[in-house]
XYZ file of C-alpha atoms in Angstrom:
604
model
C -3.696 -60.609 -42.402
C -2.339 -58.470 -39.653
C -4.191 -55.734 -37.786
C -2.382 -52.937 -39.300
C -3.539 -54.724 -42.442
C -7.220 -54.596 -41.919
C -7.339 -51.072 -40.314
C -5.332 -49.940 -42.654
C -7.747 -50.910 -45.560
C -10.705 -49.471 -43.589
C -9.331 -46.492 -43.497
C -8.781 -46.995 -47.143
C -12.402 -47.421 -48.043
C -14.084 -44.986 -45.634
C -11.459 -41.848 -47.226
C -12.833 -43.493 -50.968
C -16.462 -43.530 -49.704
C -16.396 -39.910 -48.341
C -14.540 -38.377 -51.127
C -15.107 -39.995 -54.309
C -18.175 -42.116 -53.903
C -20.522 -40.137 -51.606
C -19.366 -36.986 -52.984
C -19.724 -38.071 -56.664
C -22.990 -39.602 -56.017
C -24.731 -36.622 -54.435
C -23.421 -34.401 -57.515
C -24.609 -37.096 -59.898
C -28.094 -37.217 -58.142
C -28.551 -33.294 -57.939
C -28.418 -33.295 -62.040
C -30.024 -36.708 -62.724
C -33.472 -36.351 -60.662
C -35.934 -33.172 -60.754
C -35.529 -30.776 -58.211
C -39.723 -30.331 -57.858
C -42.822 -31.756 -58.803
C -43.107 -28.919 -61.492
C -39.505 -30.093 -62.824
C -40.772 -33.928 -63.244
C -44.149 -32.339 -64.773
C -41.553 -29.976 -67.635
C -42.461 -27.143 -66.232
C -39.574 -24.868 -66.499
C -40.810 -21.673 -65.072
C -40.492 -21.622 -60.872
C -43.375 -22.172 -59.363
C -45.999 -18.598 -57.912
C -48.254 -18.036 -55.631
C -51.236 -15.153 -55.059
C -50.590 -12.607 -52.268
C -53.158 -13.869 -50.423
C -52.589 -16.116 -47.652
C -49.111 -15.491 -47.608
C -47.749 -16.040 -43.989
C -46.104 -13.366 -42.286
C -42.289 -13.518 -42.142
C -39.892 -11.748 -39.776
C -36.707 -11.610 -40.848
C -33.797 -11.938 -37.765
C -30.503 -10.026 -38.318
C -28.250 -10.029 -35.291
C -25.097 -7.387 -36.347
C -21.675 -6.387 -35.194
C -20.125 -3.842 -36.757
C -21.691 -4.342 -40.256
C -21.438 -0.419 -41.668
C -19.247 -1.866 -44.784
C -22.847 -3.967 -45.896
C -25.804 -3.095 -43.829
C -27.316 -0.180 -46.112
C -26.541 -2.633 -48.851
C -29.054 -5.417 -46.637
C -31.801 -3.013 -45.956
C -32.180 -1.898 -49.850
C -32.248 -5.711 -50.552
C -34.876 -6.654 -48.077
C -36.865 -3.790 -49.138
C -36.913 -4.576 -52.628
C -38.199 -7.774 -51.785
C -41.292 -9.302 -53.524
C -43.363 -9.883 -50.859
C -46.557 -8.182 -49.078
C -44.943 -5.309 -47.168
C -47.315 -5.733 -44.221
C -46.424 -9.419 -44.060
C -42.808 -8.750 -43.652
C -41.111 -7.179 -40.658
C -37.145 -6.894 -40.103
C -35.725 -6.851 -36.772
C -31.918 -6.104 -35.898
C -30.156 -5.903 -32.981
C -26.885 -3.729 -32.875
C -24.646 -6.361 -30.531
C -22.043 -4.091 -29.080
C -21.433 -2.219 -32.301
C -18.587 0.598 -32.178
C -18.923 1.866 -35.641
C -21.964 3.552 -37.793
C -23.739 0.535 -38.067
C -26.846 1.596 -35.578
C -26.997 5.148 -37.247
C -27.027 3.686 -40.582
C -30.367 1.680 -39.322
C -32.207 4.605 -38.207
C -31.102 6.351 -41.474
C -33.836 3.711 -43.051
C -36.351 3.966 -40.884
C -38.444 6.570 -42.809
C -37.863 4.692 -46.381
C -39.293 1.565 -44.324
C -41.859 3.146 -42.726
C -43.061 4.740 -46.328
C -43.184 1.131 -47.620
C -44.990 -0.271 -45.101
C -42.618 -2.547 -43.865
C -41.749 -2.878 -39.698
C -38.229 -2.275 -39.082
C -37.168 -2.292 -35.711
C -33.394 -1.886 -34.437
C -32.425 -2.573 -30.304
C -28.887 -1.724 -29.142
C -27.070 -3.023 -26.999
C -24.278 -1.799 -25.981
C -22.236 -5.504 -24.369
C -21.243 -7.641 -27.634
C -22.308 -10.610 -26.204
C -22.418 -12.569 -28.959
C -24.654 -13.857 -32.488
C -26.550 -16.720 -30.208
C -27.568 -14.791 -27.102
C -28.879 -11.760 -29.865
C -30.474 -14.442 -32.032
C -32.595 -15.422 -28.759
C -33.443 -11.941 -27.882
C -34.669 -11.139 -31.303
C -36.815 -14.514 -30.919
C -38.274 -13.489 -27.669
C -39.823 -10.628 -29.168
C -41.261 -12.308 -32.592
C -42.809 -15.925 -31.547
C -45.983 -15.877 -31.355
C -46.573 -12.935 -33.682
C -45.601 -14.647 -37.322
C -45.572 -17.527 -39.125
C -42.108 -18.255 -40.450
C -38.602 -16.449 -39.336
C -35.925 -15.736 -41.286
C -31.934 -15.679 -40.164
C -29.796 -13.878 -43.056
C -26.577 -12.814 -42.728
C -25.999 -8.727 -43.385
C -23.166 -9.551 -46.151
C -25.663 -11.666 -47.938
C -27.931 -10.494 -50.411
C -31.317 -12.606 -51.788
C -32.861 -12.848 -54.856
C -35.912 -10.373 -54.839
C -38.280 -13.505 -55.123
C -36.596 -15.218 -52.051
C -39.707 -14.548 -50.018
C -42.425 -15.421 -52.030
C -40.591 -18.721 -53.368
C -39.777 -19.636 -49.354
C -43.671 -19.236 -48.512
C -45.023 -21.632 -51.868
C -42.594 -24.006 -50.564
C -44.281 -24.118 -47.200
C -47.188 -24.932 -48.506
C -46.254 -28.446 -47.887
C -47.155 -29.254 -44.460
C -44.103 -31.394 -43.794
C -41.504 -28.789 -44.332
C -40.359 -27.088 -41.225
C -37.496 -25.612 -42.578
C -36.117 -24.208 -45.780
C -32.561 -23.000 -46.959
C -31.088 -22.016 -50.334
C -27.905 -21.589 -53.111
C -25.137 -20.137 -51.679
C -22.923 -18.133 -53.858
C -20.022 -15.796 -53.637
C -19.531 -12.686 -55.134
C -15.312 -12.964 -55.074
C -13.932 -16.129 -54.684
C -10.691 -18.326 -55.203
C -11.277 -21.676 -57.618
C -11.047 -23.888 -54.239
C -13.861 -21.553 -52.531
C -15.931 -21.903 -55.904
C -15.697 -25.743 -56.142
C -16.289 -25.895 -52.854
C -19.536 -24.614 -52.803
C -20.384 -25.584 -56.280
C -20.201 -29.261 -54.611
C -22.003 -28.193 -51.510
C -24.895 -26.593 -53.133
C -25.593 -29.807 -55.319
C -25.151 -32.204 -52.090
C -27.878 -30.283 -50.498
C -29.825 -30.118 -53.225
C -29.276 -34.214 -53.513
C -30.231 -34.472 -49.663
C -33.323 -32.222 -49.949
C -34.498 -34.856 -52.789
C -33.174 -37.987 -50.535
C -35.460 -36.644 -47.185
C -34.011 -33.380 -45.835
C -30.966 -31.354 -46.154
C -28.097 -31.999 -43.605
C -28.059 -28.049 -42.154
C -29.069 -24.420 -42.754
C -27.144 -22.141 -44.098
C -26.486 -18.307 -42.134
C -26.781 -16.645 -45.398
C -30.120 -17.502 -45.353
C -32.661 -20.197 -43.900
C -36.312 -19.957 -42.590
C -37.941 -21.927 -40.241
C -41.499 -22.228 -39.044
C -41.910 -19.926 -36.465
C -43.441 -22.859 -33.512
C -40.264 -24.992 -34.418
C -37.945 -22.479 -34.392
C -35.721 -23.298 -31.303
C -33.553 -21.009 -28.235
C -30.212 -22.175 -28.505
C -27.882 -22.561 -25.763
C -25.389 -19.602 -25.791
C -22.026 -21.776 -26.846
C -23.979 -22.965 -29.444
C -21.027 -22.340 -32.366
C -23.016 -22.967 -35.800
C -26.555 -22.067 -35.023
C -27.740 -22.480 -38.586
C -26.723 -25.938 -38.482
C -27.917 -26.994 -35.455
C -31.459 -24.674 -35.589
C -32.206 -26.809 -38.975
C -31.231 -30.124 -36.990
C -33.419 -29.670 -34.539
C -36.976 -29.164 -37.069
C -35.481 -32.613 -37.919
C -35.795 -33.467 -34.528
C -39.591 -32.607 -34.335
C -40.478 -34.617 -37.162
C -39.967 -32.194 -40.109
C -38.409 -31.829 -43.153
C -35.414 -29.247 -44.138
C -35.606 -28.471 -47.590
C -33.215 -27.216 -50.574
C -34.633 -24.008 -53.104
C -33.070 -24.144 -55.781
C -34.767 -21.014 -56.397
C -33.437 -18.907 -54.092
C -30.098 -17.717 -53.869
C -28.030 -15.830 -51.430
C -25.020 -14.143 -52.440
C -21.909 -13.174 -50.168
C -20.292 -9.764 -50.697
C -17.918 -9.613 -48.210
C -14.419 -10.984 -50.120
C -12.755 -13.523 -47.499
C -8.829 -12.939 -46.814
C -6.963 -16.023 -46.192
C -6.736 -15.028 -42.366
C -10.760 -14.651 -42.505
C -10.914 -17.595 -44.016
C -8.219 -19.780 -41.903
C -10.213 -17.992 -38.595
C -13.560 -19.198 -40.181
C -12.933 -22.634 -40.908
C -11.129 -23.113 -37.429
C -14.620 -21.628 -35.860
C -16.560 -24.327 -38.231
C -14.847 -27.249 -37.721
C -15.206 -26.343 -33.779
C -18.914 -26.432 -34.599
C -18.615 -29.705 -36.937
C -17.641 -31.159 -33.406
C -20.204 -29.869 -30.998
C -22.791 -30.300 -33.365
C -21.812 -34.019 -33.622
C -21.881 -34.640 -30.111
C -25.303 -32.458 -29.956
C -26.984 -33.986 -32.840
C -26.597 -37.532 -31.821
C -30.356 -37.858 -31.663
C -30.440 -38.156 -35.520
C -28.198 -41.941 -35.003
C -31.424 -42.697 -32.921
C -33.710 -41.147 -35.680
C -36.538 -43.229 -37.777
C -35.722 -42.060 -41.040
C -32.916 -43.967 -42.253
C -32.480 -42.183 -44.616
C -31.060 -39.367 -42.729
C -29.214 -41.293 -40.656
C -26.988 -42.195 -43.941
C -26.523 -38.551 -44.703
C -25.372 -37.207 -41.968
C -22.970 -40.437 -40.921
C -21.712 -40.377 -44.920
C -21.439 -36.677 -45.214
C -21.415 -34.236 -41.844
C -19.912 -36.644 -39.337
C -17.059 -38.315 -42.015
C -16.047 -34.615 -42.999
C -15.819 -33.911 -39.106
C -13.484 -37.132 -38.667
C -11.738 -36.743 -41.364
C -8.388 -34.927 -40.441
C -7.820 -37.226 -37.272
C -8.550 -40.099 -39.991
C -6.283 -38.769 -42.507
C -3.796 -38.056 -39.765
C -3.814 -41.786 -38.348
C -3.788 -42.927 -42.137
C -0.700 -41.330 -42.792
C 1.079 -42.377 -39.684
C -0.025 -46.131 -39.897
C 1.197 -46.392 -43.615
C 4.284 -44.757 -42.342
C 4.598 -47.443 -39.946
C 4.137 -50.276 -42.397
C 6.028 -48.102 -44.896
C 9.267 -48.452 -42.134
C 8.837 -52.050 -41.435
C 9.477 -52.429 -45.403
C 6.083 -53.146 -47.098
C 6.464 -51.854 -50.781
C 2.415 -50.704 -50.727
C 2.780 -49.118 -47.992
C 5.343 -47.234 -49.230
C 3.989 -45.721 -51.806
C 1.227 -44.494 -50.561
C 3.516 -42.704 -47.851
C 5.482 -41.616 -50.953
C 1.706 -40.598 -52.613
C 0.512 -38.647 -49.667
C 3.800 -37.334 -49.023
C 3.899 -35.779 -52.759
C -0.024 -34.780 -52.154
C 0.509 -32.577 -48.956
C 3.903 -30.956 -50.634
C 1.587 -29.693 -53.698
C -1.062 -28.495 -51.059
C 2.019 -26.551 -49.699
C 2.899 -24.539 -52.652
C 0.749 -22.229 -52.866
C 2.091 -20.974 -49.611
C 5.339 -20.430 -51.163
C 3.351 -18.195 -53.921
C 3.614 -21.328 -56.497
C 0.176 -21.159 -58.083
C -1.817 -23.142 -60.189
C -5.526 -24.079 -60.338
C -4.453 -27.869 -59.165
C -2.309 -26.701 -56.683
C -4.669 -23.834 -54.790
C -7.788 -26.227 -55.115
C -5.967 -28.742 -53.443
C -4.374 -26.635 -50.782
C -7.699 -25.145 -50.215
C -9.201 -28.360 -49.262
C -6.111 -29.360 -47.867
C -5.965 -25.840 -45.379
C -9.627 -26.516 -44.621
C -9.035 -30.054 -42.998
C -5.947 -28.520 -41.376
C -7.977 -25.379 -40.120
C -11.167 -27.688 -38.861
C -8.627 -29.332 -37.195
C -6.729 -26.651 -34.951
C -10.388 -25.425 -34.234
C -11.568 -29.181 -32.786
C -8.328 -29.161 -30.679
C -9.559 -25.421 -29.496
C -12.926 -26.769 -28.555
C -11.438 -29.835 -26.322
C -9.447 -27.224 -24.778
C -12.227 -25.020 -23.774
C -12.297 -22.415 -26.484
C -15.489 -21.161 -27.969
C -17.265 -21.437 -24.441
C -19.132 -18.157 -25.413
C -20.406 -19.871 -28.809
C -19.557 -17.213 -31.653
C -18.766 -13.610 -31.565
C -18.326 -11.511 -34.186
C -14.799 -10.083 -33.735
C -11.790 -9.634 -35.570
C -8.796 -12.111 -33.911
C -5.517 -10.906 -32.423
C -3.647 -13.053 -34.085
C -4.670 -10.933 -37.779
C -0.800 -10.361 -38.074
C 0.066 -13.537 -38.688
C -0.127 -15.070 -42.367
C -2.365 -18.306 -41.684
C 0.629 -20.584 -43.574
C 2.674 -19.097 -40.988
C 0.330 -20.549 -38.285
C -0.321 -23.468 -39.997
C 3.473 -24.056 -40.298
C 4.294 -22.907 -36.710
C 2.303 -25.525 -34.786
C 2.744 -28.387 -36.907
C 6.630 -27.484 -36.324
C 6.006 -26.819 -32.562
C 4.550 -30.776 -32.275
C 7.564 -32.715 -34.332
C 10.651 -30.588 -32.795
C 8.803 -30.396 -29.185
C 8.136 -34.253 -29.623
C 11.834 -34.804 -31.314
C 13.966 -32.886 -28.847
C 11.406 -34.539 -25.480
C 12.258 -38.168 -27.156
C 16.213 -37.002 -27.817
C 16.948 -35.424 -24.216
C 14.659 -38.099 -22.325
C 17.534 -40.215 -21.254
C 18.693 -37.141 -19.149
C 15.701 -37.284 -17.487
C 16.343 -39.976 -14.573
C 19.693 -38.980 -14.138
C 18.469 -34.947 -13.721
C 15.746 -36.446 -11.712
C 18.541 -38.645 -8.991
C 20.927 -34.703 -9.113
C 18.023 -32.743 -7.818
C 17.275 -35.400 -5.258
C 20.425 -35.846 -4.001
C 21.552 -31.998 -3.860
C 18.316 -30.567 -2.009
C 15.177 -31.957 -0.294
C 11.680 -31.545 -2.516
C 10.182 -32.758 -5.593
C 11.827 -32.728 -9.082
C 9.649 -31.094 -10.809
C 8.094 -27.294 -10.384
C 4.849 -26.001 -11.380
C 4.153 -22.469 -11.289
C 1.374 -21.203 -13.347
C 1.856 -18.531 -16.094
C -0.302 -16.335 -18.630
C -0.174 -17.796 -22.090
C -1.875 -16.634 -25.217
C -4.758 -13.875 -24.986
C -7.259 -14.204 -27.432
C -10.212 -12.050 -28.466
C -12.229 -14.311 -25.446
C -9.652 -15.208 -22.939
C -6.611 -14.965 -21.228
C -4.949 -18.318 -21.146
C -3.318 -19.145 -17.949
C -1.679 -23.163 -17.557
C 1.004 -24.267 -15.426
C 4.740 -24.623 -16.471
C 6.949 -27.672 -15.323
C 10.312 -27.417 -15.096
C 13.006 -29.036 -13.241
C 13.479 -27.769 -10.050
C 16.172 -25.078 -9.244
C 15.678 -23.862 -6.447
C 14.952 -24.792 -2.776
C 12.112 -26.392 -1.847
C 9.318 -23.304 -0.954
C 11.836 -20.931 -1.706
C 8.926 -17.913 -2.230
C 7.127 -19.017 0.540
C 7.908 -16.358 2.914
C 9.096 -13.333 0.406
C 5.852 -14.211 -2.127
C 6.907 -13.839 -6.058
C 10.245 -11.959 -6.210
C 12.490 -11.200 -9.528
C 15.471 -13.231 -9.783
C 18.967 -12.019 -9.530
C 22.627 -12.526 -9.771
C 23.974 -14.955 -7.292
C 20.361 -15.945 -6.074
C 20.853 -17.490 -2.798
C 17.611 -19.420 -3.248
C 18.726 -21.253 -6.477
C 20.377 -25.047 -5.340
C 24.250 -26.028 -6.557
C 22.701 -27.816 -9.298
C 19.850 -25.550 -10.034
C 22.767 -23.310 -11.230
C 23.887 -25.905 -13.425
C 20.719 -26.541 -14.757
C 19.876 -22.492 -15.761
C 23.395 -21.904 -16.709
C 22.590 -24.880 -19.332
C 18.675 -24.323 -20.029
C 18.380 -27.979 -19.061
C 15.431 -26.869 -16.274
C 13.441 -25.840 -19.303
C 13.291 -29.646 -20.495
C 9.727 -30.486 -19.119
C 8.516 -27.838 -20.818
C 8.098 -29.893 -24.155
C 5.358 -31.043 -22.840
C 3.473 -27.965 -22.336
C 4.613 -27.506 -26.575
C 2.538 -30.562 -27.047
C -0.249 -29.816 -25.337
C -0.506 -26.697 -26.680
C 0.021 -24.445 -23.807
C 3.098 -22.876 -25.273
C 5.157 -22.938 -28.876
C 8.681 -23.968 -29.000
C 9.662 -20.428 -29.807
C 7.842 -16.949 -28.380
C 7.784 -14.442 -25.631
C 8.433 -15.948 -22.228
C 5.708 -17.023 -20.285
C 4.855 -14.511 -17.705
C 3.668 -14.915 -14.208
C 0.035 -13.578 -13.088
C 1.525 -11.972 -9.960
C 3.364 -9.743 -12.275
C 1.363 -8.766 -14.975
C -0.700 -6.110 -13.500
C 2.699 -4.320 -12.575
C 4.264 -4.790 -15.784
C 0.835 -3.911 -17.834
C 0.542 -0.402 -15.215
C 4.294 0.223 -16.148
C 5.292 -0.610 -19.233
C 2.405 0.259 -22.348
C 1.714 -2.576 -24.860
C 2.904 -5.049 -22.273
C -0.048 -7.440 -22.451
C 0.022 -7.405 -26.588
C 3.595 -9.511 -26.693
C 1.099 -12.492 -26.385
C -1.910 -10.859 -27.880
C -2.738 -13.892 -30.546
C 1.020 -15.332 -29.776
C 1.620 -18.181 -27.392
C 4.560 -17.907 -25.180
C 7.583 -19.605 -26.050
C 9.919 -22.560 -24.554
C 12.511 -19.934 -25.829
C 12.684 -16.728 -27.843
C 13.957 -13.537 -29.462
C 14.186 -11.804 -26.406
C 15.523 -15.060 -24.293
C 18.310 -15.735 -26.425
C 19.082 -12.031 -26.600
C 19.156 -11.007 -22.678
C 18.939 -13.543 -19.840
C 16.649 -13.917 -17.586
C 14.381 -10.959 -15.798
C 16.125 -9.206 -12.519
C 14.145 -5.873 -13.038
C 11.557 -3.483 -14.728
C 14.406 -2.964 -17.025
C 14.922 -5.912 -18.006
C 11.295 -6.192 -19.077
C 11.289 -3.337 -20.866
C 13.892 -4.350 -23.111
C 12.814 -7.290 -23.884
C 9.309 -5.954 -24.935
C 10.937 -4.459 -28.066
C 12.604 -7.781 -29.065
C 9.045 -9.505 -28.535
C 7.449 -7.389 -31.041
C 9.903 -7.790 -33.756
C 9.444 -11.443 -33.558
C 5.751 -10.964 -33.793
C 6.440 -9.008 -36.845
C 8.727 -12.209 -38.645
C 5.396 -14.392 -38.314
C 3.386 -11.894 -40.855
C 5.244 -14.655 -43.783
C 6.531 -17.891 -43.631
C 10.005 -17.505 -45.035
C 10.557 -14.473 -42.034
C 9.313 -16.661 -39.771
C 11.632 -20.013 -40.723
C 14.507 -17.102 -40.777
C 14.030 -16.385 -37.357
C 13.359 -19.394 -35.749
C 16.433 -20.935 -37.239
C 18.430 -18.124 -35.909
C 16.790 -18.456 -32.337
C 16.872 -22.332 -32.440
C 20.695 -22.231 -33.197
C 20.927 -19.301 -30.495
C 19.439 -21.319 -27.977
C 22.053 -24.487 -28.776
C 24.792 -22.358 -28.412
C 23.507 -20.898 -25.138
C 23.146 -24.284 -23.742
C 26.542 -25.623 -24.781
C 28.465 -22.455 -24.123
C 26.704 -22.238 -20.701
C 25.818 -18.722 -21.003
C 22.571 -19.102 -19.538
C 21.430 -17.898 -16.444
C-alpha cells in the first residue's frame, strides 16, 4: 500500500471520528446518563439552597457601545434571585461613543433602592474586552467569592445565581458555565448549538467541560486568572486555566443564557473568523492540558477542541490528495472527489439564494470551517495582536459569500496565471540583465488593506523597469510620459503589464487580491489623504489589487488628477462586492480588460 494510500485513510478515519463518532457519542451520553446526583436519585425538581452562606458574587461586564441591550442587562441582573447584598455588578464603558454610559447611571438609583452595588468606570480609549476584563478584576479580587463574566446581549434565567452558588458547594469545582440559547437563529445556528450544549453537558459528566462560554461563566474568585491582552477567546482560555490548577469546569443544565442580539451573516462570517483565530492561540496556549493527569481531559480536548481547530487544513489536504489519486486514475478516489465536489456545491447554494433546510445547515457548517479558516491565516499573519475589540469591521459592505468567493478565487487564478506565465520568467529575467545594470526584481513597499486595527503595509515585487536607483537622488516622484528613468525594456514590460508578473505572489500570500485599488505608496498617502477626502477608504476593508477598475480604466498615476479620478472608479468597485453575482460581473469585465490591455499594448 502506497503512502498516499495510508494517509489518505487516516485522514479518512480522523474526519469519521470527529464528526460522526465523537460527535454522536457526546449527544448520546448527554441523554443516556443523569446530569446530577439528584437526577440519578429521580429527583426532578433542580436542586435549592437557603440564603445563608451564599458567597458573594460580582458580576464583570466589560461594554462597547451596548445602548441597543444594556437597560435590557441591568433589569435582568436585578431581577435576579439572589441576596442583593451578596451581589455587586461592575461595568466598564471601554471607549463607548453612544448612550451606553448614560443609560448606566440612569440605574443607579433603582440599584441603589435594591441594595445591590453597581458601579460603572469610563474610559474614554477602547482598548479592548481583555485589558477591561483585567481592570474590572483588579478592583474585585480579594473582596468576593466567585466572579461572573456575562455578555450585555445575554440574558439569565432569574435562578442563574442561586443555582451557580449550590453547585459550588462541591469543593472541586472551580468553574461553572451554562445552556446557551438564541433568541433568533437560522436552523444551522440552532443545530449548532443544540449539539454544543449536549457535548458540554457530556464533558461536564466525563471530568470537566472543554471551555466557558462569554454569555455566561463563573469562576472562583482565587482562580480566576489576568489574561494577557491578545488573549482572543478569554472565556475559553479563563476556564482552561481552573483546569490548570487542579479544578473542575462544570456544565448547569440549569442555567441558561439567552442571546438577543440577531447575528447578520457579516456578524456572523466576522465572528467565526475572530473564533477560529482563538481556536488557534488557544491550542498553542493550552498545551499544558497534553501534559495534564487526567486523561480524561486530555481525550476531550484532542477529540473535540483541537480536531475542530485542524479540521479545515485537514479537509483541505483531504480533498487535494484524493484529487491527486483521483488524476492518477483510482476509481475510489474518484468518487470521493466527485462526493466532496457535489458536497461543497450544495454548501454553495444558499449563496445563490437556493434554500433549503439541508442546504443552509450544511453551508452553515460548511462557512464556519471556511470562516475559522481565513481567521487562522489572519493570526499567522499578525492580526488580532490587540486580542478582541469590540468594533464593527470595514469591510461591513461586503456580502461574506462575496469574500468567501473573492479569496478562494484570488489563490487558484493568482496560482494558475504564476504557473501559466512562469516560463517567461528566465527569459524576462536574461532582458533586464542584459539591457541595464541591477537586480531583476524591485521591491518597494506599499499600503495594503486597513482594517479596524491596522494599516497593512508589505512590499511589492515586480520586474524591474527602471534604472537601477533611479529615485535615489529625486526621492519618490510620480511617473510620466516618456520617463527618462524607465529602461528600453522596462517600456516593453509596462506597455504589456508583464512587470506586474511577480506580483502573484503577493495574491498568494495574501498581501493583495488579483483585482482592487492599486497599491499605494506610504510616501504618498499623507498628500493624497490631505488632498483628496475619502482617499484612505478605497482600501478601507479592501485589499489592493494586482489590477482593477480604475487600472484598466486610466493608466498609470502622473498627477493629483489622475488620483482623483481614479478614486471614483475605486468606490464603484467596492460597491459590486456588496453580492456575489456584481462582483463575478465585474471581475470578468476587468479580467478581460486587463488581457486586452496586455495584448493590445496599451499599457503604460
Amino acid at each position: 500500500m502506497s503512502i498516499s494510500w495510508i494517509v489518505l485513510i487516516a485522514l479518512t478515519i480522523v474526519i469519521i471520528y470527529h464528526h460522526v463518532i465523537y460527535t454522536g457519542l457526546m449527544i448520546w451520553l448527554s441523554r443516556k446518563t443523569p446530569t446530577t446526583a439528584e437526577e440519578e436519585a429521580g429527583i426532578d425538581e433542580p436542586p435549592s439552597c437557603e440564603p445563608a452562606g451564599l458567597p458573594s458574587i460580582a458580576i464583570l461586564i466589560p461594554a462597547h457601545n451596548e445602548d441597543e441591550f444594556i437597560e435590557d442587562k441591568l433589569a435582568n441582573l436585578l431581577m435576579q434571585d439572589y441576596p442583593p447584598e451578596k451581589l455587586s455588578v461592575w461595568i466598564c464603558c471601554d471607549g463607548c461613543s453612544d448612550n451606553t454610559a448614560d443609560r448606566i447611571q440612569a440605574w443607579q438609583e433603582k440599584y441603589s433602592q435594591a441594595g445591590v452595588q453597581l458601579e460603572c468606570i469610563v474610559e474614554t480609549d477602547n482598548k479592548g474586552k481583555v485589558v477591561r476584563i483585567n481592570q474590572l478584576l483588579n478592583l474585585v479580587k480579594g473582596k468576593v467569592d466567585l466572579i461572573a463574566m456575562s455578555d450585555v446581549s445575554a440574558l439569565l434565567s432569574i435562578d442563574a445565581l442561586t443555582q451557580a452558588a449550590e453547585s459550588f458547594s462541591d469543593p472541586e469545582i472551580g468553574a461553572l458555565t451554562c445552556n446557551y440559547l438564541l433568541a433568533e437563529a437560522t436552523d444551522g445556528e440552532q443545530q449548532y448549538w443544540q449539539w454544543q450544549n449536549s457535548i458540554r453537558q457530556t464533558e461536564s459528566k466525563l471530568g470537566s467541560v472543554m471551555g466557558g462560554n462569554g454569555a455566561f461563566y463563573i469562576v472562583r474568585a482565587p482562580l480566576f486568572s489576568t489574561l494577557p491582552e491578545d488573549t482572543i477567546n478569554d472565556d475559553f482560555i479563563q476556564t482552561m486555566l481552573v483546569i490548570k490548577q487542579g479544578y473542575q469546569v462544570q456544565f448547569n443544565n440549569y442555567i441558561n443564557s439567552v442571546e438577543l442580539s440577531p447575528s447578520t451573516a457579516q456578524d456572523t462570517y466576522q465572528r467565526r473568523q475572530r473564533i477560529g483565530a482563538g481556536n488557534l492561540q488557544q491550542l498553542i496556549r493550552c498545551r499544558f492540558v497534553f501534559r495534564h493527569a487526567h486523561h480524561g481531559t486530555r481525550w476531550l480536548f484532542t477529540s473535540g477542541k483541537a480536531l475542530r481547530t485542524l479540521m479545515p487544513f485537514i479537509l483541505i489536504g483531504y480533498f487535494l490528495l484524493s484529487l491527486g489519486m483521483a488524476i492518477q486514475g483510482s476509481l475510489l478516489a474518484q468518487t470521493l472527489t466527485a462526493l466532496q465536489t457535489a458536497g461543497y456545491i450544495a454548501a454553495a447554494l444558499p449563496l445563490f439564494g437556493l434554500h433549503n433546510k439541508l442546504t443552509d445547515k450544511l453551508h452553515y457548517f460548511v462557512s464556519g470551517y471556511a470562516a475559522s479558516l481565513v481567521g487562522m491565516l489572519r493570526y499567522f499573519m499578525g492580526h488580532f495582536r490587540s486580542g478582541w475589540r469590540h468594533l464593527p469591521p470595514l469591510s461591513g459592505y461586503q456580502a461574506q459569500s462575496t469574500q468567501l468567493l473573492k479569496r478562494t478565487s484570488d489563490i487558484l487564478l493568482a496560482t494558475t496565471g504564476m504557473i501559466l506565465t512562469l516560463p517567461l520568467w528566465p527569459l524576462i529575467a536574461l532582458l533586464i540583465k542584459l539591457d541595464s545594470p541591477g537586480p531583476v526584481f524591485y521591491r518597494q513597499m506599499r499600503v495594503g488593506r486597513i482594517s479596524e486595527e491596522q494599516v497593512e503595509l508589505f512590499d511589492v515585487i515586480k520586474f524591474r523597469s527602471m534604472s537601477h536607483n533611479a529615485e535615489s537622488k529625486s526621492g519618490a516622484t510620480w511617473a510620466q510620459q516618456n520617463d527618462p528613468r524607465i529602461t528600453r525594456i522596462g517600456h516593453f514590460l509596462r506597455v504589456t503589464r508583464l512587470d506586474e508578473l511577480p506580483q502573484f505572489i503577493n495574491v498568494i500570500k495574501g498581501d493583495m487580491a488579483l483585482i482592487g485599488p492599486r497599491p499605494e505608496r506610504p510616501e504618498f498617502c499623507g498628500t493624497l489623504q490631505n488632498a483628496l477626502p475619502f482617499y484612505l477608504e478605497r482600501t478601507a476593508g479592501l485589499k489592493p489589487g494586482l489590477t482593477g477598475l480604475a487600472q484598466v480604466s486610466q493608466g498609470y498615476d502622473s498627477s493629483l488628477e489622475d488620483v482623483k479620478n481614479k478614486i471614483a472608479w475605486d468606490h464603484a468597485y467596492a460597491l459590486a462586492l456588496s453580492s456575489p453575482l456584481q462582483w463575478i460581473k465585474m471581475d470578468l469585465f476587468i479580467i478581460f480588460k486587463t488581457i486586452y490591455i496586455m495584448v493590445s499594448k496599451r499599457g503604460q
